[in-house]
Amino acid sequence: MTMQGIEQVVGETAYDATGDKVGSVGTLYASDTSGRPEWVTVNTGMFGTKHSFVPLDGAHVEKDGLHLATSKSKIKDAPRIDSNGHLSAQEASELYRYYGMQLPQMAQEQDGSMVRHEERLRAGTETVETGRVSLHKHVVTEEQQVTVPVSHEEVHVVREPMADGELGRAGELGDDDREVVLHEERPVVGKETVAVERVGLETETVRGEENVTETIRKEQVEVEGLDDDGTGRHKRS
């Protein structure tokens, strides 16, 4: 950001990242360590009765006012912090988190305290492809046996004595032939193609749990210079 003329924009118009008018520039807030302006309040609402803290990172000054690198909706939904001339470490941290900005490495606060940081795991899930299953139809053969009832004709010799009234008839001796046609049933096999079932694929979500392990870093604060009584005063020898 070009810092030249930043102090002169107080009271001028503030614009968001797209050039839309947001409100008027209120108060500039400088870093306690570097002394450079880091935050600015923008007065919004009816008659400028509301104010929002906006980072100056990425902002620039033009003739028509201060152009910020933040959207109008983000500015209006910013945490409400009293504009009392100084941002506490807790208030500054809240603003940095809201705007998704990296917290500056500050060794100590003015009150002698120190901010300790640590990494925390944010576990979630992602959907990845683990394999593919497809249907493939092909023809196979198998032996199938069925039982078919059949019948056939057989010849039996039947001898029947002549009745009394039939005896004595004159007959001639000689050769004679008689023929009987025999029949039998034989199995006949035919084939037809019929639909027997419909086969498809469907997926089912099976819920479970998995343990994940990751290494995180965190800061530790150690106290140096305390003597045995914990007062920090050194005894004279």
CSV table of C-alpha atoms in Angstrom, one decimal:
chain,number,residue,atom,x,y,z
A,1,MET,CA,0.0,0.0,0.0
A,2,THR,CA,1.2,3.5,-0.8
A,3,MET,CA,1.4,5.2,2.6
A,4,GLN,CA,1.9,8.7,1.1
A,5,GLY,CA,-1.1,10.8,2.0
A,6,ILE,CA,-2.8,8.2,4.1
A,7,GLU,CA,-3.4,10.6,7.0
A,8,GLN,CA,-5.2,13.0,4.6
A,9,VAL,CA,-7.9,10.5,3.8
A,10,VAL,CA,-9.6,10.8,7.2
A,11,GLY,CA,-13.1,12.0,6.6
A,12,GLU,CA,-12.9,11.1,2.9
A,13,THR,CA,-14.9,8.5,1.1
A,14,ALA,CA,-14.0,4.8,1.5
A,15,TYR,CA,-14.5,2.3,-1.4
A,16,ASP,CA,-14.5,-1.5,-1.3
A,17,ALA,CA,-12.5,-3.8,-3.6
A,18,THR,CA,-15.0,-3.4,-6.4
A,19,GLY,CA,-15.2,0.4,-6.2
A,20,ASP,CA,-18.5,0.6,-4.4
A,21,LYS,CA,-18.9,3.3,-1.8
A,22,VAL,CA,-18.8,1.9,1.7
A,23,GLY,CA,-18.8,5.0,3.9
A,24,SER,CA,-16.4,7.6,5.2
A,25,VAL,CA,-12.9,7.1,6.6
A,26,GLY,CA,-12.8,7.4,10.4
A,27,THR,CA,-9.7,6.7,12.5
A,28,LEU,CA,-6.4,5.2,11.6
A,29,TYR,CA,-4.8,2.7,13.9
A,30,ALA,CA,-1.1,2.1,13.8
A,31,SER,CA,0.9,-0.9,14.9
A,32,ASP,CA,2.3,-0.7,18.4
A,33,THR,CA,5.6,-2.2,17.1
A,34,SER,CA,6.2,-0.6,13.7
A,35,GLY,CA,4.1,2.6,14.1
A,36,ARG,CA,2.7,2.1,10.6
A,37,PRO,CA,-1.1,2.3,10.1
A,38,GLU,CA,-2.6,-1.2,9.9
A,39,TRP,CA,-6.3,-0.6,10.5
A,40,VAL,CA,-8.9,2.0,9.7
A,41,THR,CA,-12.4,2.5,10.8
A,42,VAL,CA,-15.1,3.1,8.2
A,43,ASN,CA,-18.2,4.9,9.3
A,44,THR,CA,-21.3,3.2,7.8
A,45,GLY,CA,-25.0,3.2,8.3
A,46,MET,CA,-27.4,6.1,8.6
A,47,PHE,CA,-25.5,9.3,9.3
A,48,GLY,CA,-22.3,7.2,9.8
A,49,THR,CA,-23.5,6.0,13.2
A,50,LYS,CA,-21.8,2.6,12.8
A,51,HIS,CA,-18.1,1.9,12.3
A,52,SER,CA,-16.2,-1.2,11.1
A,53,PHE,CA,-12.5,-2.0,11.4
A,54,VAL,CA,-10.9,-2.7,8.0
A,55,PRO,CA,-7.3,-3.8,7.3
A,56,LEU,CA,-5.2,-1.3,5.3
A,57,ASP,CA,-3.3,-4.2,3.7
A,58,GLY,CA,-3.7,-3.9,-0.1
A,59,ALA,CA,-5.4,-0.5,0.2
A,60,HIS,CA,-4.4,2.6,-1.8
A,61,VAL,CA,-5.1,6.3,-1.9
A,62,GLU,CA,-6.6,8.0,-4.9
A,63,LYS,CA,-8.0,11.4,-5.5
A,64,ASP,CA,-11.5,10.4,-4.7
A,65,GLY,CA,-10.6,8.7,-1.4
A,66,LEU,CA,-9.4,5.5,0.1
A,67,HIS,CA,-9.8,2.3,-1.9
A,68,LEU,CA,-9.8,-0.8,0.3
A,69,ALA,CA,-9.0,-4.4,-0.7
A,70,THR,CA,-12.0,-5.8,1.1
A,71,SER,CA,-15.6,-6.4,-0.1
A,72,LYS,CA,-18.5,-4.2,1.2
A,73,SER,CA,-20.3,-7.2,2.7
A,74,LYS,CA,-17.2,-8.3,4.6
A,75,ILE,CA,-16.7,-4.8,6.0
A,76,LYS,CA,-20.3,-4.4,7.2
A,77,ASP,CA,-20.2,-7.8,8.9
A,78,ALA,CA,-16.9,-7.2,10.7
A,79,PRO,CA,-16.8,-7.7,14.5
A,80,ARG,CA,-18.1,-4.7,16.5
A,81,ILE,CA,-15.2,-3.3,18.4
A,82,ASP,CA,-15.3,0.0,20.3
A,83,SER,CA,-13.2,2.7,18.7
A,84,ASN,CA,-11.4,4.0,21.7
A,85,GLY,CA,-8.1,4.8,20.2
A,86,HIS,CA,-6.3,1.5,20.8
A,87,LEU,CA,-6.8,-2.1,19.8
A,88,SER,CA,-6.0,-4.7,22.4
A,89,ALA,CA,-4.2,-7.9,21.5
A,90,GLN,CA,-7.4,-9.8,21.8
A,91,GLU,CA,-9.3,-7.4,19.6
A,92,ALA,CA,-6.6,-7.4,17.0
A,93,SER,CA,-6.5,-11.2,17.0
A,94,GLU,CA,-10.2,-11.3,16.5
A,95,LEU,CA,-10.0,-9.0,13.5
A,96,TYR,CA,-7.1,-10.9,12.0
A,97,ARG,CA,-9.0,-14.1,12.2
A,98,TYR,CA,-12.2,-12.6,10.8
A,99,TYR,CA,-10.4,-11.2,7.7
A,100,GLY,CA,-8.4,-14.4,7.3
A,101,MET,CA,-5.0,-12.7,7.8
A,102,GLN,CA,-1.9,-14.0,9.3
A,103,LEU,CA,-1.3,-12.8,12.8
A,104,PRO,CA,1.9,-10.8,13.1
A,105,GLN,CA,4.7,-12.2,15.2
A,106,MET,CA,4.5,-10.0,18.2
A,107,ALA,CA,7.0,-10.9,21.0
A,108,GLN,CA,5.2,-9.1,23.8
A,109,GLU,CA,2.2,-6.9,24.4
A,110,GLN,CA,2.5,-3.5,26.1
A,111,ASP,CA,1.1,-5.0,29.3
A,112,GLY,CA,4.0,-7.5,29.4
A,113,SER,CA,1.9,-10.5,28.3
A,114,MET,CA,2.6,-12.8,25.4
A,115,VAL,CA,0.3,-14.5,23.0
A,116,ARG,CA,0.8,-18.2,22.7
A,117,HIS,CA,-0.2,-20.0,19.5
A,118,GLU,CA,-0.7,-23.6,18.5
A,119,GLU,CA,-1.8,-25.5,15.5
A,120,ARG,CA,-5.1,-27.4,15.7
A,121,LEU,CA,-6.3,-30.2,13.5
A,122,ARG,CA,-9.3,-29.7,11.3
A,123,ALA,CA,-10.3,-33.2,10.1
A,124,GLY,CA,-12.7,-33.7,7.3
A,125,THR,CA,-13.3,-36.0,4.4
A,126,GLU,CA,-12.9,-36.0,0.6
A,127,THR,CA,-14.4,-38.3,-1.9
A,128,VAL,CA,-11.9,-40.2,-4.1
A,129,GLU,CA,-12.2,-43.0,-6.6
A,130,THR,CA,-11.2,-46.3,-5.2
A,131,GLY,CA,-12.2,-48.7,-8.0
A,132,ARG,CA,-14.6,-49.4,-10.8
A,133,VAL,CA,-17.1,-52.3,-11.1
A,134,SER,CA,-18.8,-53.1,-14.5
A,135,LEU,CA,-21.2,-55.6,-15.9
A,136,HIS,CA,-20.1,-57.9,-18.7
A,137,LYS,CA,-22.4,-60.5,-20.4
A,138,HIS,CA,-21.1,-63.5,-22.3
A,139,VAL,CA,-22.4,-66.9,-23.3
A,140,VAL,CA,-21.4,-70.1,-21.5
A,141,THR,CA,-22.6,-73.7,-22.0
A,142,GLU,CA,-23.7,-76.3,-19.6
A,143,GLU,CA,-25.3,-79.7,-19.8
A,144,GLN,CA,-28.9,-79.9,-18.8
A,145,GLN,CA,-30.9,-83.1,-18.4
A,146,VAL,CA,-34.7,-83.4,-18.5
A,147,THR,CA,-36.9,-86.5,-18.4
A,148,VAL,CA,-39.4,-87.0,-21.2
A,149,PRO,CA,-42.0,-89.8,-20.9
A,150,VAL,CA,-42.1,-92.0,-24.0
A,151,SER,CA,-44.0,-95.0,-25.2
A,152,HIS,CA,-43.6,-97.7,-27.8
A,153,GLU,CA,-45.6,-100.6,-29.1
A,154,GLU,CA,-44.6,-104.3,-28.7
A,155,VAL,CA,-46.0,-107.4,-30.3
A,156,HIS,CA,-47.4,-110.3,-28.4
A,157,VAL,CA,-48.7,-113.5,-29.8
A,158,VAL,CA,-52.3,-114.0,-28.8
A,159,ARG,CA,-53.8,-117.5,-29.2
A,160,GLU,CA,-57.5,-117.8,-28.9
A,161,PRO,CA,-59.3,-121.2,-29.2
A,162,MET,CA,-62.1,-121.4,-31.7
A,163,ALA,CA,-65.6,-121.5,-30.3
A,164,ASP,CA,-67.8,-124.6,-30.7
A,165,GLY,CA,-69.9,-123.1,-33.4
A,166,GLU,CA,-66.8,-122.2,-35.4
A,167,LEU,CA,-65.5,-125.7,-35.5
A,168,GLY,CA,-66.0,-127.8,-38.6
A,169,ARG,CA,-65.7,-124.9,-41.1
A,170,ALA,CA,-64.0,-125.9,-44.2
A,171,GLY,CA,-60.7,-124.3,-44.8
A,172,GLU,CA,-57.8,-124.7,-47.1
A,173,LEU,CA,-54.3,-125.4,-46.2
A,174,GLY,CA,-51.7,-123.0,-47.5
A,175,ASP,CA,-49.3,-120.2,-46.7
A,176,ASP,CA,-50.5,-116.8,-45.4
A,177,ASP,CA,-48.8,-113.6,-44.0
A,178,ARG,CA,-50.0,-111.0,-41.6
A,179,GLU,CA,-48.1,-107.8,-40.8
A,180,VAL,CA,-48.4,-105.4,-37.8
A,181,VAL,CA,-46.9,-101.9,-37.9
A,182,LEU,CA,-45.2,-101.0,-34.6
A,183,HIS,CA,-44.8,-97.4,-33.3
A,184,GLU,CA,-42.8,-95.7,-30.6
A,185,GLU,CA,-42.3,-92.2,-29.3
A,186,ARG,CA,-38.9,-90.6,-29.4
A,187,PRO,CA,-37.8,-87.5,-27.4
A,188,VAL,CA,-37.7,-84.3,-29.5
A,189,VAL,CA,-35.6,-81.5,-28.1
A,190,GLY,CA,-36.2,-77.8,-29.0
A,191,LYS,CA,-34.7,-74.6,-27.7
A,192,GLU,CA,-36.1,-71.1,-27.1
A,193,THR,CA,-34.5,-68.0,-25.6
A,194,VAL,CA,-36.4,-66.4,-22.8
A,195,ALA,CA,-35.7,-63.6,-20.3
A,196,VAL,CA,-35.1,-64.9,-16.8
A,197,GLU,CA,-33.8,-62.0,-14.7
A,198,ARG,CA,-32.6,-58.4,-14.8
A,199,VAL,CA,-29.1,-57.7,-13.3
A,200,GLY,CA,-27.9,-54.2,-12.3
A,201,LEU,CA,-25.4,-52.5,-10.1
A,202,GLU,CA,-26.2,-50.1,-7.3
A,203,THR,CA,-24.0,-48.4,-4.6
A,204,GLU,CA,-24.5,-48.4,-0.9
A,205,THR,CA,-22.8,-46.0,1.5
A,206,VAL,CA,-21.3,-47.8,4.5
A,207,ARG,CA,-20.6,-45.6,7.4
A,208,GLY,CA,-17.5,-46.1,9.6
A,209,GLU,CA,-14.7,-44.3,11.4
A,210,GLU,CA,-11.0,-44.0,10.8
A,211,ASN,CA,-8.3,-42.6,13.0
A,212,VAL,CA,-6.0,-40.1,11.5
A,213,THR,CA,-2.7,-38.9,13.1
A,214,GLU,CA,-0.9,-35.7,12.2
A,215,THR,CA,1.9,-33.8,13.9
A,216,ILE,CA,1.0,-30.3,15.1
A,217,ARG,CA,3.2,-27.5,16.4
A,218,LYS,CA,2.5,-25.3,19.4
A,219,GLU,CA,4.3,-22.7,21.3
A,220,GLN,CA,5.3,-22.9,24.9
A,221,VAL,CA,6.0,-20.0,27.2
A,222,GLU,CA,8.8,-20.4,29.7
A,223,VAL,CA,9.5,-18.0,32.5
A,224,GLU,CA,13.1,-16.9,33.0
A,225,GLY,CA,14.7,-14.8,35.7
A,226,LEU,CA,12.6,-15.9,38.7
A,227,ASP,CA,14.4,-16.7,41.9
A,228,ASP,CA,13.3,-19.2,44.5
A,229,ASP,CA,10.5,-17.1,46.0
A,230,GLY,CA,9.0,-16.4,42.6
A,231,THR,CA,9.2,-12.6,42.9
A,232,GLY,CA,11.8,-12.0,40.2
A,233,ARG,CA,14.0,-10.0,42.6
A,234,HIS,CA,17.5,-11.0,43.0
A,235,LYS,CA,19.0,-11.2,46.5
A,236,ARG,CA,22.0,-9.2,47.3
A,237,SER,CA,25.1,-11.2,48.2
